Coordinates of C-alpha atoms and ligand atoms in Angstrom, one line a residue:
M151 CA 99.1 70.2 -74.6
L152 CA 99.4 67.8 -71.7
K153 CA 101.1 69.1 -68.6
K154 CA 104.0 66.8 -67.5
N155 CA 104.0 65.7 -63.9
G156 CA 106.9 66.6 -61.7
W157 CA 108.3 64.5 -58.9
K158 CA 106.1 66.2 -56.4
D159 CA 103.0 64.9 -58.2
I160 CA 104.1 61.3 -57.8
A161 CA 102.3 59.3 -55.1
E162 CA 104.3 58.4 -52.0
G163 CA 105.7 54.9 -52.1
N164 CA 106.8 52.5 -49.4
L165 CA 110.3 51.9 -48.2
I166 CA 111.3 48.3 -48.2
D167 CA 112.7 47.3 -44.8
K168 CA 115.2 44.7 -46.0
P169 CA 116.3 44.4 -49.6
A170 CA 115.9 41.0 -51.2
T171 CA 118.9 38.7 -50.8
A172 CA 119.6 35.2 -52.0
L173 CA 121.7 34.6 -48.9
D174 CA 118.7 33.3 -47.1
Y175 CA 118.1 30.6 -49.8
K176 CA 120.5 27.9 -49.3
T177 CA 120.2 25.9 -52.5
G178 CA 123.0 23.3 -51.8
S179 CA 120.4 20.6 -50.9
W180 CA 119.3 20.5 -54.5
R181 CA 122.7 19.2 -55.6
A182 CA 123.0 15.8 -57.3
F183 CA 126.7 16.3 -58.1
R184 CA 129.3 17.9 -55.8
P185 CA 132.4 19.7 -57.1
L186 CA 135.6 18.6 -55.4
W187 CA 138.7 20.8 -55.5
I188 CA 142.1 19.2 -56.2
K189 CA 144.2 21.9 -54.6
E190 CA 147.6 20.8 -56.0
N191 CA 146.3 21.1 -59.6
C192 CA 144.8 24.6 -59.1
I193 CA 146.5 27.5 -60.8
H194 CA 144.2 30.1 -59.1
C195 CA 143.0 31.6 -62.3
K196 CA 139.6 32.2 -60.7
F197 CA 137.7 31.2 -63.8
C198 CA 135.5 29.0 -61.6
W199 CA 134.6 32.1 -59.5
L200 CA 133.9 34.2 -62.5
Y201 CA 131.5 31.7 -64.1
C202 CA 129.8 30.2 -61.1
P203 CA 126.2 31.3 -61.3
D204 CA 125.7 31.0 -57.5
M205 CA 128.8 32.7 -56.2
A206 CA 129.7 29.5 -54.5
I207 CA 133.5 29.7 -55.0
K208 CA 135.5 30.7 -51.9
I209 CA 138.2 33.3 -52.6
E210 CA 140.7 34.4 -50.0
G211 CA 143.1 37.2 -51.1
D212 CA 143.6 36.3 -54.8
K213 CA 143.4 32.5 -54.3
M214 CA 140.6 30.0 -54.8
T215 CA 140.2 28.2 -51.5
G216 CA 137.2 25.9 -52.1
F217 CA 133.4 25.9 -52.4
I218 CA 130.5 27.3 -50.4
Y219 CA 128.4 24.1 -50.5
D220 CA 125.4 25.8 -48.9
Y221 CA 124.8 27.6 -52.2
C222 CA 126.4 25.3 -54.8
K223 CA 123.8 23.6 -57.0
G224 CA 126.2 21.2 -58.6
C225 CA 125.8 22.5 -62.1
G226 CA 129.4 21.6 -63.0
I227 CA 130.2 24.9 -64.8
C228 CA 133.2 25.4 -62.7
A229 CA 134.6 22.0 -63.7
K230 CA 133.9 22.7 -67.3
V231 CA 135.7 26.1 -67.4
C232 CA 138.6 25.1 -65.3
P233 CA 141.7 25.4 -67.6
A234 CA 144.2 23.6 -65.3
K235 CA 146.2 21.0 -67.2
K236 CA 145.5 18.4 -64.7
T237 CA 141.8 18.8 -63.6
A238 CA 141.5 20.9 -60.5
I239 CA 137.7 20.3 -60.1
E240 CA 136.1 16.9 -60.2
M241 CA 132.3 16.4 -60.1
K242 CA 131.3 13.5 -57.9
K243 CA 127.8 12.1 -57.3
E244 CA 126.5 13.5 -54.0
T245 CA 125.5 9.9 -53.0
E246 CA 129.2 8.9 -53.2
C247 CA 130.4 11.8 -51.0
K248 CA 130.7 11.4 -47.3
Ligands
SF4_253 S1 139.1 27.4 -62.5 FE1 140.4 25.6 -61.8 S2 142.5 26.4 -61.8 FE2 141.2 28.2 -61.9 S3 140.9 28.8 -59.8 FE3 139.2 27.5 -60.3 S4 139.9 25.4 -59.6 FE4 141.7 26.7 -59.8
SF4_254 S1 129.0 23.3 -59.4 FE1 128.0 25.2 -60.2 S2 127.1 26.2 -58.4 FE2 128.6 24.7 -57.7 S3 130.5 25.9 -57.5 FE3 130.5 24.9 -59.5 S4 129.7 26.5 -60.9 FE4 129.1 27.0 -58.8

């Protein structure tokens, strides 16, 4: 019967100095479309925050307050899931934005 190894039998590993983080990778420059927030139509449901794959929705307290454009890739998911009666997120071509 094989003897099972205990934890003392495992070779020493290395400690990773700094864990991997996506904060260093600003992906906003890939964007072809930019989401624009129409504040007066926003009902602060935070669906956009929940579905954004890049955590690029700014939240302060329990309110949506805009976008973090450094990380927004312009996928448009936030605009698609926004349930506000009058659209609260409009996608605009990056070339048409100032
Ligand atoms: S999904 Fe639309 S209504 Fe909801 S917080 Fe985001 S922008 Fe506002
Ligand atoms: S366009 Fe995509 S990446 Fe940008 S805020 Fe909306 S869901 Fe997030």
